[in-house]
Amino acid sequence: VQLQASGGGLVQAGGSLRLSCAASGGTFSSYVMGWFRQAPGKDREFVATISWRGGRTFYADSVKGRFTISRDNAKNTVYLQMTSLKPEDTAVYYCAADISPTNMVKARTSTSAYDYWGQGTQVTVSS
């Protein structure tokens, strides 16, 4: 499974960005997908996750109400719509795939739950 994240960039506080993560190989519709982020000098942290068909999602408290995770299984792509961006959202954003046969979202907030990772895309929010 290969994951390719894109869509990052520089945006002013209060602005919006949409990240995309395209998957190839494997059976995308059978993977729980997640987004994580890592700021300089900090650990990689959970952002959001989505179930196989997109019916269930789970978010970190820090992004709830501002970010929306979605997926298009026909396009093998997962998205992260980010609105009302804050300088503290500045980080490299990574998408990840959990290929285990359990379609869980709330229990997938740890990096160790994921099997494959994309290369990351930089998001910088200026104040």
C-alpha positions as YAML, in Angstrom:
chain: A
units: angstrom
residues:
- id: 1
  name: VAL
  ca: [0.00, 0.00, 0.00]
- id: 2
  name: GLN
  ca: [1.37, 3.39, -0.98]
- id: 3
  name: LEU
  ca: [-0.05, 6.67, 0.26]
- id: 4
  name: GLN
  ca: [0.58, 10.04, -1.32]
- id: 5
  name: ALA
  ca: [-0.47, 13.13, 0.62]
- id: 6
  name: SER
  ca: [-0.90, 16.52, -1.02]
- id: 7
  name: GLY
  ca: [-2.60, 19.86, -0.60]
- id: 8
  name: GLY
  ca: [-0.50, 21.49, 2.07]
- id: 9
  name: GLY
  ca: [0.67, 25.07, 1.87]
- id: 10
  name: LEU
  ca: [0.88, 28.44, 3.54]
- id: 11
  name: VAL
  ca: [-2.38, 30.02, 4.70]
- id: 12
  name: GLN
  ca: [-3.33, 32.89, 6.98]
- id: 13
  name: ALA
  ca: [-5.04, 32.28, 10.29]
- id: 14
  name: GLY
  ca: [-8.74, 31.78, 9.76]
- id: 15
  name: GLY
  ca: [-8.21, 30.33, 6.32]
- id: 16
  name: SER
  ca: [-8.91, 26.90, 4.90]
- id: 17
  name: LEU
  ca: [-7.06, 24.08, 3.18]
- id: 18
  name: ARG
  ca: [-8.03, 20.67, 1.92]
- id: 19
  name: LEU
  ca: [-5.54, 17.85, 2.14]
- id: 20
  name: SER
  ca: [-5.80, 14.76, -0.03]
- id: 21
  name: CYS
  ca: [-4.24, 11.35, 0.35]
- id: 22
  name: ALA
  ca: [-4.31, 9.00, -2.62]
- id: 23
  name: ALA
  ca: [-3.81, 5.29, -2.00]
- id: 24
  name: SER
  ca: [-2.54, 2.68, -4.39]
- id: 25
  name: GLY
  ca: [-2.24, -1.06, -3.92]
- id: 26
  name: GLY
  ca: [-4.39, -3.11, -1.61]
- id: 27
  name: THR
  ca: [-8.09, -2.69, -0.96]
- id: 28
  name: PHE
  ca: [-8.63, 0.91, 0.07]
- id: 29
  name: SER
  ca: [-12.28, 0.43, 0.99]
- id: 30
  name: SER
  ca: [-11.22, -2.06, 3.69]
- id: 31
  name: TYR
  ca: [-8.85, 0.32, 5.46]
- id: 32
  name: VAL
  ca: [-9.57, 2.63, 8.33]
- id: 33
  name: MET
  ca: [-7.79, 5.83, 7.34]
- id: 34
  name: GLY
  ca: [-6.34, 8.41, 9.65]
- id: 35
  name: TRP
  ca: [-4.67, 11.79, 9.62]
- id: 36
  name: PHE
  ca: [-1.91, 12.72, 12.03]
- id: 37
  name: ARG
  ca: [0.33, 15.75, 12.33]
- id: 38
  name: GLN
  ca: [3.74, 16.54, 13.71]
- id: 39
  name: ALA
  ca: [4.96, 19.97, 14.67]
- id: 40
  name: PRO
  ca: [8.68, 20.71, 15.04]
- id: 41
  name: GLY
  ca: [10.05, 19.25, 18.26]
- id: 42
  name: LYS
  ca: [6.82, 17.48, 19.09]
- id: 43
  name: ASP
  ca: [5.51, 13.94, 18.81]
- id: 44
  name: ARG
  ca: [3.23, 12.93, 15.99]
- id: 45
  name: GLU
  ca: [-0.35, 13.42, 17.15]
- id: 46
  name: PHE
  ca: [-3.72, 12.10, 16.10]
- id: 47
  name: VAL
  ca: [-6.02, 14.38, 14.13]
- id: 48
  name: ALA
  ca: [-8.90, 12.34, 12.69]
- id: 49
  name: THR
  ca: [-9.92, 8.92, 11.53]
- id: 50
  name: ILE
  ca: [-12.65, 7.48, 9.33]
- id: 51
  name: SER
  ca: [-14.25, 4.06, 8.96]
- id: 52
  name: TRP
  ca: [-14.26, 1.91, 5.85]
- id: 53
  name: ARG
  ca: [-17.31, 3.45, 4.20]
- id: 54
  name: GLY
  ca: [-17.03, 6.83, 5.87]
- id: 55
  name: GLY
  ca: [-20.03, 6.43, 8.12]
- id: 56
  name: ARG
  ca: [-18.08, 6.91, 11.31]
- id: 57
  name: THR
  ca: [-15.45, 9.49, 12.12]
- id: 58
  name: PHE
  ca: [-13.51, 10.51, 15.19]
- id: 59
  name: TYR
  ca: [-11.56, 13.69, 15.86]
- id: 60
  name: ALA
  ca: [-9.02, 15.07, 18.26]
- id: 61
  name: ASP
  ca: [-10.57, 17.66, 20.56]
- id: 62
  name: SER
  ca: [-8.21, 20.28, 19.21]
- id: 63
  name: VAL
  ca: [-9.70, 20.09, 15.69]
- id: 64
  name: LYS
  ca: [-13.30, 19.08, 16.38]
- id: 65
  name: GLY
  ca: [-15.72, 21.40, 14.67]
- id: 66
  name: ARG
  ca: [-13.01, 22.84, 12.40]
- id: 67
  name: PHE
  ca: [-11.69, 19.83, 10.47]
- id: 68
  name: THR
  ca: [-13.67, 17.26, 8.50]
- id: 69
  name: ILE
  ca: [-12.34, 13.91, 7.34]
- id: 70
  name: SER
  ca: [-14.00, 12.22, 4.38]
- id: 71
  name: ARG
  ca: [-13.22, 9.58, 1.80]
- id: 72
  name: ASP
  ca: [-14.07, 8.59, -1.75]
- id: 73
  name: ASN
  ca: [-13.54, 4.87, -2.13]
- id: 74
  name: ALA
  ca: [-14.11, 5.07, -5.88]
- id: 75
  name: LYS
  ca: [-11.06, 7.33, -6.08]
- id: 76
  name: ASN
  ca: [-9.04, 5.59, -3.35]
- id: 77
  name: THR
  ca: [-8.66, 8.94, -1.65]
- id: 78
  name: VAL
  ca: [-9.15, 10.32, 1.83]
- id: 79
  name: TYR
  ca: [-9.50, 14.04, 2.50]
- id: 80
  name: LEU
  ca: [-9.03, 16.40, 5.38]
- id: 81
  name: GLN
  ca: [-10.93, 19.67, 5.05]
- id: 82
  name: MET
  ca: [-9.43, 22.20, 7.43]
- id: 83
  name: THR
  ca: [-11.20, 25.45, 8.25]
- id: 84
  name: SER
  ca: [-10.68, 28.24, 10.78]
- id: 85
  name: LEU
  ca: [-7.01, 27.39, 10.79]
- id: 86
  name: LYS
  ca: [-4.85, 28.56, 13.68]
- id: 87
  name: PRO
  ca: [-1.08, 29.04, 13.91]
- id: 88
  name: GLU
  ca: [-0.97, 26.06, 16.26]
- id: 89
  name: ASP
  ca: [-2.22, 23.87, 13.40]
- id: 90
  name: THR
  ca: [1.15, 24.36, 11.72]
- id: 91
  name: ALA
  ca: [2.71, 20.92, 11.22]
- id: 92
  name: VAL
  ca: [3.53, 18.24, 8.72]
- id: 93
  name: TYR
  ca: [0.34, 16.29, 8.12]
- id: 94
  name: TYR
  ca: [0.48, 12.55, 7.47]
- id: 95
  name: CYS
  ca: [-2.16, 10.15, 6.27]
- id: 96
  name: ALA
  ca: [-2.11, 6.56, 7.43]
- id: 97
  name: ALA
  ca: [-3.85, 3.28, 6.69]
- id: 98
  name: ASP
  ca: [-4.93, 0.62, 9.16]
- id: 99
  name: ILE
  ca: [-5.33, -2.66, 7.28]
- id: 100
  name: SER
  ca: [-6.56, -4.74, 10.21]
- id: 101
  name: PRO
  ca: [-9.96, -6.42, 9.73]
- id: 102
  name: THR
  ca: [-11.55, -4.39, 12.54]
- id: 103
  name: ASN
  ca: [-13.45, -1.33, 11.35]
- id: 104
  name: MET
  ca: [-12.77, 0.76, 14.42]
- id: 105
  name: VAL
  ca: [-12.24, 4.49, 14.64]
- id: 106
  name: LYS
  ca: [-12.18, 5.57, 18.29]
- id: 107
  name: ALA
  ca: [-9.50, 3.02, 19.09]
- id: 108
  name: ARG
  ca: [-7.31, 4.19, 16.24]
- id: 109
  name: THR
  ca: [-5.74, 7.30, 17.75]
- id: 110
  name: SER
  ca: [-2.27, 5.86, 18.26]
- id: 111
  name: THR
  ca: [0.40, 5.81, 15.56]
- id: 112
  name: SER
  ca: [1.02, 2.15, 16.38]
- id: 113
  name: ALA
  ca: [-2.47, 1.26, 15.10]
- id: 114
  name: TYR
  ca: [-1.52, 2.10, 11.52]
- id: 115
  name: ASP
  ca: [0.40, -0.01, 9.07]
- id: 116
  name: TYR
  ca: [1.20, 2.35, 6.23]
- id: 117
  name: TRP
  ca: [2.07, 6.03, 6.12]
- id: 118
  name: GLY
  ca: [2.25, 8.72, 3.51]
- id: 119
  name: GLN
  ca: [5.20, 11.02, 3.14]
- id: 120
  name: GLY
  ca: [3.59, 14.06, 4.78]
- id: 121
  name: THR
  ca: [2.56, 17.47, 3.53]
- id: 122
  name: GLN
  ca: [3.50, 20.74, 5.21]
- id: 123
  name: VAL
  ca: [0.78, 23.05, 6.49]
- id: 124
  name: THR
  ca: [1.87, 26.46, 7.72]
- id: 125
  name: VAL
  ca: [-0.60, 28.89, 9.26]
- id: 126
  name: SER
  ca: [0.59, 32.46, 9.66]
- id: 127
  name: SER
  ca: [-0.81, 34.78, 12.29]
...
